[in-house]
Short mmCIF file of C-alpha atoms and ligand atoms in Angstrom, two decimals:
data_model
loop_
_atom_site.label_atom_id
_atom_site.label_comp_id
_atom_site.label_asym_id
_atom_site.label_seq_id
_atom_site.Cartn_x
_atom_site.Cartn_y
_atom_site.Cartn_z
CA UNK A 14 98.83 76.52 106.47
CA UNK A 15 102.47 76.25 105.33
CA UNK A 16 104.97 78.91 106.27
CA UNK A 17 106.73 78.98 102.89
CA UNK A 18 105.61 82.59 102.47
CA UNK A 19 107.87 83.76 105.33
CA UNK A 20 111.12 82.98 103.46
CA UNK A 21 113.10 85.70 101.72
CA UNK A 22 113.18 85.76 97.93
CA UNK A 23 116.77 84.44 97.83
CA UNK A 24 115.89 81.61 100.20
CA UNK A 25 112.79 80.51 98.33
CA UNK A 26 114.42 80.70 94.94
CA UNK A 27 117.28 78.44 95.97
CA UNK A 28 114.83 75.93 97.47
CA UNK A 29 112.85 76.05 94.23
CA UNK A 30 115.94 75.69 92.07
CA UNK A 31 117.14 72.73 94.12
CA UNK A 32 113.75 71.03 93.67
CA UNK A 33 113.14 71.03 97.46
CA UNK A 34 109.78 72.76 97.04
CA UNK A 35 107.43 72.86 94.10
CA UNK A 36 106.42 76.10 92.42
CA UNK A 37 102.80 75.11 92.96
CA UNK A 38 103.25 74.82 96.73
CA UNK A 39 104.96 78.20 96.92
CA UNK A 40 102.26 79.88 94.83
CA UNK A 41 99.57 78.20 96.91
CA UNK A 42 101.16 79.36 100.18
CA UNK A 43 101.15 82.95 98.89
CA UNK A 44 97.55 82.71 97.63
CA UNK A 45 96.45 81.36 101.02
CA UNK A 46 98.27 84.20 102.72
CA UNK A 47 96.50 86.63 100.40
CA UNK A 48 93.13 85.12 101.31
CA UNK A 49 93.91 85.40 105.00
CA UNK A 50 95.21 88.98 104.94
CA UNK A 51 93.30 90.80 102.18
CA UNK A 52 90.08 91.38 104.10
CA UNK A 53 91.96 93.64 106.53
CA UNK A 54 94.76 94.85 104.23
CA UNK A 55 93.31 95.56 100.77
CA UNK A 56 96.78 95.60 99.22
CA UNK A 57 95.62 94.13 95.90
CA UNK A 58 93.20 95.24 93.20
CA UNK A 59 93.30 91.94 91.33
CA UNK A 60 94.41 88.41 92.20
CA UNK A 61 95.39 86.16 89.30
CA UNK A 62 93.90 82.77 90.13
CA UNK A 63 95.61 81.44 86.97
CA UNK A 64 98.92 81.81 88.86
CA UNK A 65 98.43 78.34 90.30
CA UNK A 66 98.00 76.88 86.83
CA UNK A 67 101.18 78.66 85.68
CA UNK A 68 103.08 77.29 88.67
CA UNK A 69 101.93 73.77 87.83
CA UNK A 70 103.16 74.23 84.27
CA UNK A 71 106.58 75.24 85.62
CA UNK A 72 106.70 72.16 87.85
CA UNK A 73 105.96 69.98 84.86
CA UNK A 74 109.08 71.29 83.09
CA UNK A 75 111.18 71.04 86.24
CA UNK A 76 113.44 73.66 87.85
CA UNK A 77 115.43 75.95 85.54
CA UNK A 78 118.34 77.23 87.63
CA UNK A 79 119.39 79.60 84.83
CA UNK A 80 116.15 81.52 85.40
CA UNK A 81 116.83 83.66 88.48
CA UNK A 82 113.19 83.98 89.59
CA UNK A 83 111.95 80.54 88.59
CA UNK A 84 108.65 79.93 90.41
CA UNK A 85 108.88 83.06 92.58
CA UNK A 86 105.50 84.78 93.17
CA UNK A 87 105.45 88.57 92.82
CA UNK A 88 102.88 91.37 92.66
CA UNK A 89 102.87 94.38 90.33
CA UNK A 90 101.73 97.93 91.01
CA UNK A 91 98.55 98.58 89.05
CA UNK A 92 100.21 101.39 87.08
CA UNK A 93 102.34 98.85 85.24
CA UNK A 94 100.79 96.98 82.33
CA UNK A 95 100.26 93.23 82.45
CA UNK A 96 99.04 91.57 79.25
CA UNK A 97 95.60 90.09 79.76
CA UNK A 98 95.24 91.35 83.34
CA UNK A 99 93.27 94.50 84.16
CA UNK A 100 95.48 97.53 84.81
CA UNK A 101 93.58 100.45 86.32
CA UNK A 102 96.18 102.75 87.95
CA UNK A 103 93.56 102.69 90.76
CA UNK A 104 91.36 104.98 88.64
CA UNK A 105 87.73 104.62 87.60
CA UNK A 106 88.69 105.93 84.18
CA UNK A 107 90.61 102.69 83.51
CA UNK A 108 88.22 100.39 85.34
CA UNK A 109 87.86 98.05 82.35
CA UNK A 110 91.28 98.49 80.74
CA UNK A 111 92.95 95.18 79.90
CA UNK A 112 96.31 95.85 78.23
CA UNK A 113 97.45 93.58 75.44
CA UNK A 114 101.13 94.01 76.27
CA UNK A 115 103.47 93.56 79.21
CA UNK A 116 105.62 96.41 80.49
CA UNK A 117 109.30 95.81 79.76
CA UNK A 118 110.00 95.14 83.47
CA UNK A 119 107.09 92.69 83.66
CA UNK A 120 108.29 90.88 80.55
CA UNK A 121 111.73 90.57 82.14
CA UNK A 122 110.21 89.14 85.32
CA UNK A 123 108.19 86.58 83.37
CA UNK A 124 111.22 85.59 81.30
CA UNK A 125 113.13 85.07 84.55
CA UNK A 126 110.43 82.63 85.65
CA UNK A 127 108.50 84.81 88.11
CA UNK A 128 104.80 84.18 88.69
CA UNK A 129 102.52 87.19 88.79
CA UNK A 130 100.04 86.81 91.61
CA UNK A 131 98.18 90.08 91.35
CA UNK A 132 98.03 93.82 90.89
CA UNK A 133 98.80 96.10 93.81
CA UNK A 134 96.72 99.02 95.03
CA UNK A 135 98.08 102.56 94.76
CA UNK A 136 97.13 106.22 94.78
CA UNK A 137 95.18 107.01 91.62
CA UNK A 138 97.72 107.51 88.80
CA UNK A 139 100.47 107.40 91.48
CA UNK A 140 99.44 110.78 92.82
CA UNK A 141 99.69 110.70 96.58
CA UNK A 142 101.72 109.61 99.58
CA UNK A 143 99.30 107.35 101.45
CA UNK A 144 97.37 105.12 98.96
CA UNK A 145 94.21 106.84 100.20
CA UNK A 146 93.66 108.36 96.74
CA UNK A 147 92.82 104.97 95.24
CA UNK A 148 89.37 104.97 93.63
CA UNK A 149 88.96 101.46 95.04
CA UNK A 150 89.56 102.27 98.72
CA UNK A 151 92.74 102.59 100.78
CA UNK A 152 95.31 99.94 101.71
CA UNK A 153 96.12 99.43 105.40
CA UNK A 154 99.62 99.17 106.85
CA UNK A 155 100.29 95.55 107.91
CA UNK A 156 102.34 96.80 110.89
CA UNK A 157 99.35 98.69 112.30
CA UNK A 158 96.07 98.47 110.44
CA UNK A 159 94.91 101.87 111.66
CA UNK A 160 97.74 103.60 109.78
CA UNK A 161 98.51 104.30 106.12
CA UNK A 162 101.06 102.16 104.24
CA UNK A 163 102.50 105.25 102.55
CA UNK A 164 102.20 105.80 98.83
CA UNK A 165 101.76 105.80 96.08
CA UNK A 166 103.06 102.19 95.87
CA UNK A 167 101.37 101.39 99.21
CA UNK A 168 99.76 98.19 97.94
CA UNK A 169 103.15 96.89 96.75
CA UNK A 170 104.83 97.69 100.08
CA UNK A 171 101.97 96.21 102.12
CA UNK A 172 101.87 93.03 100.04
CA UNK A 173 105.63 92.50 100.49
CA UNK A 174 105.64 93.38 104.21
CA UNK A 175 102.60 91.16 104.86
CA UNK A 176 104.35 88.28 103.06
CA UNK A 177 101.75 87.86 100.32
CA UNK A 178 104.64 87.65 97.84
CA UNK A 179 108.44 87.85 97.79
CA UNK A 180 108.78 91.01 95.71
CA UNK A 181 106.67 93.66 94.06
CA UNK A 182 107.27 96.21 91.34
CA UNK A 183 106.45 99.81 92.22
CA UNK A 184 107.03 103.14 90.56
CA UNK A 185 108.68 106.21 92.06
CA UNK A 186 108.05 109.71 90.71
CA UNK A 187 108.75 111.57 93.93
CA UNK A 188 109.25 108.86 96.54
CA UNK A 189 106.50 106.36 95.83
CA UNK A 190 108.72 103.30 96.22
CA UNK A 191 111.00 104.51 99.02
CA UNK A 192 108.42 106.11 101.28
CA UNK A 193 105.92 103.20 101.45
CA UNK A 194 108.89 100.84 101.93
CA UNK A 195 109.94 102.98 104.90
CA UNK A 196 106.45 103.17 106.38
CA UNK A 197 105.82 99.42 106.00
CA UNK A 198 109.27 98.27 107.05
CA UNK A 199 110.55 96.78 103.81
CA UNK A 200 113.19 97.57 101.20
CA UNK A 201 112.54 99.70 98.10
CA UNK A 202 114.82 100.90 95.32
CA UNK A 203 114.29 103.84 93.01
CA UNK A 204 116.84 103.14 90.29
CA UNK A 205 118.79 105.81 88.41
CA UNK A 206 116.58 107.53 85.82
CA UNK A 207 117.03 105.48 82.64
CA UNK A 208 118.23 102.28 84.32
CA UNK A 209 114.85 100.51 84.04
CA UNK A 210 112.64 100.98 80.99
CA UNK A 211 109.41 102.94 81.51
CA UNK A 212 107.76 101.08 78.63
CA UNK A 213 104.38 99.96 79.95
CA UNK A 214 104.35 102.28 82.96
CA UNK A 215 101.24 104.48 82.79
CA UNK A 216 102.95 107.85 82.72
CA UNK A 217 102.62 110.41 85.52
CA UNK A 218 105.72 112.65 85.36
CA UNK A 219 107.79 111.19 82.54
CA UNK A 220 111.03 112.98 83.43
CA UNK A 221 110.77 111.69 87.02
CA UNK A 222 109.12 108.23 86.85
CA UNK A 223 111.13 105.06 87.45
CA UNK A 224 110.05 101.46 88.04
CA UNK A 225 111.81 99.61 90.85
CA UNK A 226 111.57 96.64 93.24
CA UNK A 227 110.14 96.36 96.76
CA UNK A 228 111.35 93.36 98.76
CA UNK A 229 112.03 92.20 102.30
CA UNK A 230 115.85 92.30 102.08
CA UNK A 231 118.48 94.38 100.31
CA UNK A 232 119.92 91.35 98.50
CA UNK A 233 116.43 90.45 97.23
CA UNK A 234 116.08 93.95 95.78
CA UNK A 235 119.48 93.60 94.09
CA UNK A 236 118.36 90.37 92.46
CA UNK A 237 115.12 91.84 91.11
CA UNK A 238 116.95 94.96 89.94
CA UNK A 239 119.47 92.85 88.04
CA UNK A 240 116.54 91.18 86.26
CA UNK A 241 114.54 94.28 85.28
CA UNK A 242 117.35 96.74 84.46
CA UNK A 243 118.73 97.03 80.96
CA UNK A 244 118.44 98.90 77.73
CA UNK A 245 115.08 99.01 75.94
CA UNK A 246 114.88 100.73 72.55
CA UNK A 247 111.13 101.32 73.07
CA UNK A 248 111.88 103.87 75.82
CA UNK A 249 113.80 106.88 74.48
CA UNK A 250 115.17 107.64 77.93
CA UNK A 251 116.36 104.10 78.60
CA UNK A 252 120.14 104.23 78.97
CA UNK A 253 122.18 102.18 76.51
CA UNK A 254 124.40 100.65 79.18
CA UNK A 255 125.53 97.10 79.89
CA UNK A 256 123.12 95.03 82.00
CA UNK A 257 123.90 94.86 85.73
CA UNK A 258 125.93 91.83 86.80
CA UNK A 259 123.78 88.70 86.91
CA UNK A 260 125.33 87.83 90.28
CA UNK A 261 124.75 91.30 91.78
CA UNK A 262 122.93 89.82 94.79
CA UNK A 263 125.89 87.55 95.55
CA UNK A 264 128.41 90.35 95.09
CA UNK A 265 126.69 92.63 97.56
CA UNK A 266 126.23 89.88 100.13
CA UNK A 267 129.99 89.70 100.48
CA UNK A 268 129.91 93.25 101.87
CA UNK A 269 129.85 93.09 105.66
CA UNK A 270 131.61 96.30 106.65
CA UNK A 271 131.94 99.87 105.38
CA UNK A 272 135.71 100.23 105.46
CA UNK A 273 136.82 102.68 102.78
CA UNK A 274 133.30 104.12 102.36
CA UNK A 275 132.90 107.87 102.56
CA UNK A 276 129.31 108.58 103.58
CA UNK A 277 127.85 112.05 103.11
CA UNK A 278 125.39 113.23 105.73
CA UNK A 279 123.10 116.04 104.55
CA UNK A 280 122.82 117.85 107.86
CA UNK A 281 119.87 120.02 106.79
CA UNK A 282 117.80 116.89 106.21
CA UNK A 283 118.19 115.62 109.76
CA UNK A 284 117.52 118.88 111.51
CA UNK A 285 114.44 119.85 109.63
CA UNK A 286 111.43 121.35 111.30
CA UNK A 287 108.68 118.77 111.77
CA UNK A 288 111.06 115.82 112.06
CA UNK A 289 109.72 113.20 114.46
CA UNK A 290 112.17 112.74 117.38
CA UNK A 291 112.00 108.93 117.24
CA UNK A 292 112.75 109.02 113.48
CA UNK A 293 115.67 111.36 114.12
CA UNK A 294 117.18 109.16 116.80
CA UNK A 295 116.84 106.01 114.66
CA UNK A 296 118.69 107.87 111.88
CA UNK A 297 121.40 109.08 114.23
CA UNK A 298 121.94 105.58 115.61
CA UNK A 299 122.31 104.27 112.05
CA UNK A 300 124.92 106.89 111.23
CA UNK A 301 126.87 105.88 114.35
CA UNK A 302 126.58 102.27 113.28
CA UNK A 303 127.98 103.16 109.85
CA UNK A 304 130.95 104.78 111.58
CA UNK A 305 131.35 101.64 113.70
CA UNK A 306 131.49 99.56 110.52
CA UNK A 307 134.45 101.61 109.34
CA UNK A 308 132.84 104.35 107.23
CA UNK A 309 134.10 107.90 107.26
CA UNK A 310 131.20 110.34 107.70
CA UNK A 311 131.41 113.74 106.02
CA UNK A 312 128.89 116.53 106.33
CA UNK A 313 127.45 117.64 102.99
CA UNK A 314 125.04 120.42 102.14
CA UNK A 315 122.02 120.39 99.84
CA UNK A 316 120.77 123.95 100.32
CA UNK A 317 118.42 124.20 97.33
CA UNK A 318 116.90 120.84 98.01
CA UNK A 319 115.62 121.53 101.51
CA UNK A 320 114.25 124.94 100.61
CA UNK A 321 112.83 124.54 97.13
CA UNK A 322 112.52 120.87 96.17
CA UNK A 323 108.87 120.43 97.11
CA UNK A 324 107.76 123.52 95.17
CA UNK A 325 109.85 122.65 92.11
CA UNK A 326 108.80 119.01 92.18
CA UNK A 327 105.07 119.69 92.42
CA UNK A 328 105.17 122.24 89.60
CA UNK A 329 107.10 119.92 87.27
CA UNK A 330 105.18 116.78 88.24
CA UNK A 331 101.80 118.47 87.77
CA UNK A 332 102.82 120.04 84.47
CA UNK A 333 103.89 116.68 83.11
CA UNK A 334 100.80 114.98 84.58
CA UNK A 335 98.44 117.43 82.89
CA UNK A 336 99.97 116.65 79.56
CA UNK A 337 100.30 112.87 80.11
CA UNK A 338 96.72 112.52 81.30
CA UNK A 339 95.28 114.36 78.29
CA UNK A 340 95.09 110.96 76.59
CA UNK A 341 92.21 109.91 78.88
CA UNK A 342 89.59 111.86 76.99
CA UNK A 343 86.69 109.43 76.78
CA UNK A 344 87.31 108.95 73.05
CA UNK A 345 90.15 106.54 72.53
CA UNK A 346 89.91 104.25 75.55
CA UNK A 347 88.89 104.30 79.18
CA UNK A 348 85.63 105.53 80.69
CA UNK A 349 83.22 107.34 78.35
CA UNK A 350 80.35 109.22 79.92
CA UNK A 351 76.95 107.96 78.72
CA UNK A 352 75.43 111.35 79.60
CA UNK A 353 77.31 113.45 77.04
CA UNK A 354 75.48 114.91 74.04
CA UNK A 355 78.21 117.20 72.65
CA UNK A 356 81.96 116.72 72.16
CA UNK A 357 82.72 119.26 74.86
CA UNK A 358 80.46 117.41 77.30
CA UNK A 359 82.05 114.12 76.33
CA UNK A 360 85.46 115.39 77.44
CA UNK A 361 84.22 117.16 80.54
CA UNK A 362 81.87 114.49 81.83
CA UNK A 363 84.13 111.52 81.05
CA UNK A 364 87.01 113.11 82.93
CA UNK A 365 84.87 114.45 85.78
CA UNK A 366 83.28 111.06 86.33
CA UNK A 367 86.48 109.14 85.62
CA UNK A 368 89.14 110.72 87.83
CA UNK A 369 89.16 111.65 91.51
CA UNK A 370 89.68 115.04 93.18
CA UNK A 371 93.48 114.85 93.61
CA UNK A 372 94.02 113.94 89.97
CA UNK A 373 91.68 116.75 88.88
CA UNK A 374 93.54 119.22 91.08
CA UNK A 375 96.84 118.25 89.48
CA UNK A 376 95.57 118.40 85.90
CA UNK A 377 94.19 121.88 86.58
CA UNK A 378 97.30 123.17 88.33
CA UNK A 379 99.55 121.57 85.72
CA UNK A 380 97.66 123.21 82.86
CA UNK A 381 97.85 126.52 84.74
CA UNK A 382 101.65 126.48 85.24
CA UNK A 383 102.13 125.65 81.57
CA UNK A 384 99.75 128.33 80.30
CA UNK A 385 101.19 131.19 78.24
CA UNK A 386 100.84 133.83 80.94
CA UNK A 387 102.33 131.79 83.79
CA UNK A 388 104.88 129.52 82.12
CA UNK A 389 107.85 131.78 82.89
CA UNK A 390 106.79 132.45 86.46
CA UNK A 391 106.24 128.79 87.39
CA UNK A 392 107.37 126.10 85.00
CA UNK A 393 110.54 127.79 83.77
CA UNK A 394 111.53 128.76 87.34
CA UNK A 395 110.93 125.22 88.56
CA UNK A 396 113.10 123.84 85.74
CA UNK A 397 115.88 126.25 86.76
CA UNK A 398 115.61 125.23 90.40
CA UNK A 399 115.75 121.60 89.30
CA UNK A 400 119.15 122.27 87.73
CA UNK A 401 120.43 123.82 90.96
CA UNK A 402 119.22 120.83 92.99
CA UNK A 403 120.95 118.51 90.55
CA UNK A 404 124.16 120.49 90.96
CA UNK A 405 123.89 120.31 94.77
CA UNK A 406 123.67 116.53 94.63
CA UNK A 407 126.44 116.18 92.10
CA UNK A 408 128.84 118.31 94.12
CA UNK A 409 127.89 116.51 97.33
CA UNK A 410 128.55 113.15 95.66
CA UNK A 411 132.00 114.33 94.59
CA UNK A 412 132.89 114.46 98.27
CA UNK A 413 131.51 111.03 99.19
CA UNK A 414 130.60 107.64 97.69
CA UNK A 415 127.02 107.60 98.95
CA UNK A 416 124.79 109.68 101.19
CA UNK A 417 122.59 108.47 104.04
CA UNK A 418 119.40 110.38 104.68
CA UNK A 419 115.93 109.97 106.17
CA UNK A 420 113.05 108.91 103.89
CA UNK A 421 110.00 110.27 105.69
CA UNK A 422 110.00 112.88 108.46
CA UNK A 423 107.41 110.84 110.37
CA UNK A 424 106.40 107.19 110.73
CA UNK A 425 103.09 105.90 109.33
CA UNK A 426 100.23 108.21 110.25
CA UNK A 427 96.60 107.41 110.99
CA UNK A 428 94.35 106.70 108.00
CA UNK A 429 92.24 109.74 107.22
CA UNK A 430 94.27 112.09 109.40
CA UNK A 431 95.74 114.35 106.68
CA UNK A 432 93.94 113.38 103.51
CA UNK A 433 91.98 116.65 103.54
CA UNK A 434 95.13 118.77 103.73
CA UNK A 435 96.93 118.35 100.37
CA UNK A 436 99.74 120.72 101.25
CA UNK A 437 100.59 118.78 104.39
CA UNK A 438 100.53 115.59 102.34
CA UNK A 439 102.91 117.14 99.75
CA UNK A 440 105.33 118.10 102.53
CA UNK A 441 105.68 114.43 103.51
CA UNK A 442 107.80 114.02 100.36
CA UNK A 443 110.44 116.52 101.46
CA UNK A 444 113.33 113.98 101.56
CA UNK A 445 112.43 111.93 98.52
CA UNK A 446 111.49 114.23 95.62
CA UNK A 447 114.99 115.68 95.12
CA UNK A 448 116.40 112.38 93.95
CA UNK A 449 113.81 112.22 91.19
CA UNK A 450 114.60 115.79 90.18
CA UNK A 451 118.30 114.84 90.09
CA UNK A 452 117.75 111.41 88.48
CA UNK A 453 119.79 109.60 91.16
CA UNK A 454 119.30 106.14 92.68
CA UNK A 455 117.98 105.78 96.23
CA UNK A 456 117.36 102.70 98.31
CA UNK A 457 115.13 102.79 101.37
CA UNK A 458 115.61 100.13 104.04
CA UNK A 459 114.42 99.65 107.63
CA UNK A 460 116.78 101.03 110.27
CA UNK A 461 114.71 101.21 113.45
CA UNK A 462 111.40 101.83 115.13
CA UNK A 463 109.29 104.70 116.30
CA UNK A 464 107.20 102.95 118.92
CA UNK A 465 106.30 99.80 117.03
CA UNK A 466 106.28 101.46 113.61
CA UNK A 467 109.12 101.08 111.11
CA UNK A 468 111.61 103.85 110.34
CA UNK A 469 113.55 103.78 107.07
CA UNK A 470 116.62 105.53 105.75
CA UNK A 471 117.76 105.93 102.16
CA UNK A 472 121.17 105.32 100.68
CA UNK A 473 121.65 107.79 97.84
CA UNK A 474 124.18 106.96 95.15
CA UNK A 475 125.84 108.33 92.05
CA UNK A 476 124.16 107.84 88.68
CA UNK A 477 124.09 104.17 87.65
CA UNK A 478 126.04 103.18 90.75
CA UNK A 479 123.30 101.01 92.27
CA UNK A 480 125.97 98.46 93.14
CA UNK A 481 127.62 100.71 95.74
CA UNK A 482 124.19 101.66 97.10
CA UNK A 483 123.29 97.98 97.57
CA UNK A 484 126.67 97.12 99.12
CA UNK A 485 126.39 99.83 101.77
CA UNK A 486 122.75 99.08 102.57
CA UNK A 487 123.46 95.36 102.85
CA UNK A 488 126.30 95.88 105.35
CA UNK A 489 124.08 98.10 107.48
CA UNK A 490 121.10 95.74 107.22
CA UNK A 491 123.23 92.85 108.50
CA UNK A 492 124.49 94.94 111.40
CA UNK A 493 120.99 96.15 112.33
CA UNK A 494 119.60 92.61 112.37
CA UNK A 495 115.95 91.62 112.71
CA UNK A 496 113.83 94.56 113.84
CA UNK A 497 110.87 92.27 114.58
CA UNK A 498 108.12 94.62 113.43
CA UNK A 499 104.63 93.47 114.29
CA UNK A 500 102.72 92.05 111.33
CA UNK A 501 99.13 91.00 110.91
N1 LIG B 616 103.79 111.75 96.68
C1 LIG B 616 104.35 112.23 95.48
C2 LIG B 616 103.26 112.73 94.57
O1 LIG B 616 102.15 112.69 94.97
C3 LIG B 616 105.15 111.16 94.79
C4 LIG B 616 104.31 110.18 94.10
C5 LIG B 616 105.12 109.19 93.31
O2 LIG B 616 106.30 109.02 93.52
N2 LIG B 616 104.46 108.57 92.36
O3 LIG B 616 103.48 113.20 93.52
#
């Protein structure tokens, strides 16, 4: 078996562009790797065998250096539509749904020459933090198969970390790109809200959702981001801003120190109850390293975030979910119960049979917090708290260029160990949800180990300032060097 799959995205794309390797050989290496790893990993819900044919067609034309991802195999979270390829959001209700259109981000990837290898497993409708809520069975963490890969983009993170592909698209509503990246030891970016079009992303919490890349290096993530970001008139919340620099990956690679960087350290985040000591010490070492690279560290405070973010996030996310998921009613598309004899039964049975317990819980709670009698007590309050959290972040980012914070309070946990305790699972998102409430960019990258398991930290930036986020993370990544995580 060839070892082409072990290269980084930037490495493989320059070998492809130079004609040193053929797109077919690269695609074949990844498909072989998928065959070898899937039985124990279950990172993918669909593999596109036609990828090989597409790679051959590219080879026939010859390399196109102007296409930044020419011949590069990628996977896509199954919440993101792919024309002609089943897109289920890991739900039974969409078991047979084949979209006729590509999501904006997928279209951009294809136009850049990327080859879509398959669809990645996830928590059903992106609701969860461990990928155990998939209706098609959980994904395992390639660093330790007895642990979860994180979620909800756990299949994307596992497929990148296990070298099935060079990049994957995930979605992040409350941490679903950053947290699985941290637990699997890879890189994941949640872009600024509005930087990447949500067109074609099956909606969960529309005011929070963002599509972003998962990769093995920071520069690889910058390259994919530069491809998928940009204005899209089909998404009302897509920001009409100039596209990111085409050579973003090259720009950030020039950054090898942190001289002149002011880095905010949210002290409350580090000294939170329940923080794993090995995670804490990996974070502290990284902060020292940042100082060693020339950064000035300043303490910042995010008081509302630590105390109220989880409550506010889950109220808002569930409220939006209950309204977004109303479209799966058994009438227009998706699963329709054969047992129904009245309209009422058609709705009830189709949804009861079609969606799992966590999704049902959220639809119910979301409808409850939006109901006439409780709207003021829950939804309105949560929206007010959201504004305060936003203000906290904005004032903190006036005192620094970026912030450095943990991603998950603990490393990957054992499969099955907390799935029956939803509240405990929700608390795992304590460091990630605030950024979605505030709309800010965050990039998670590996900084150390807890035992043999990866620990990640996130660089948090100002709105639409992904470039500074990437520069800082790249300098730190270089300094940290290869962490040599185990991998199946
Ligand atoms: N774990 C969080 C949730 O369940 C975040 C999920 C996400 O970002 N999609 O809502």
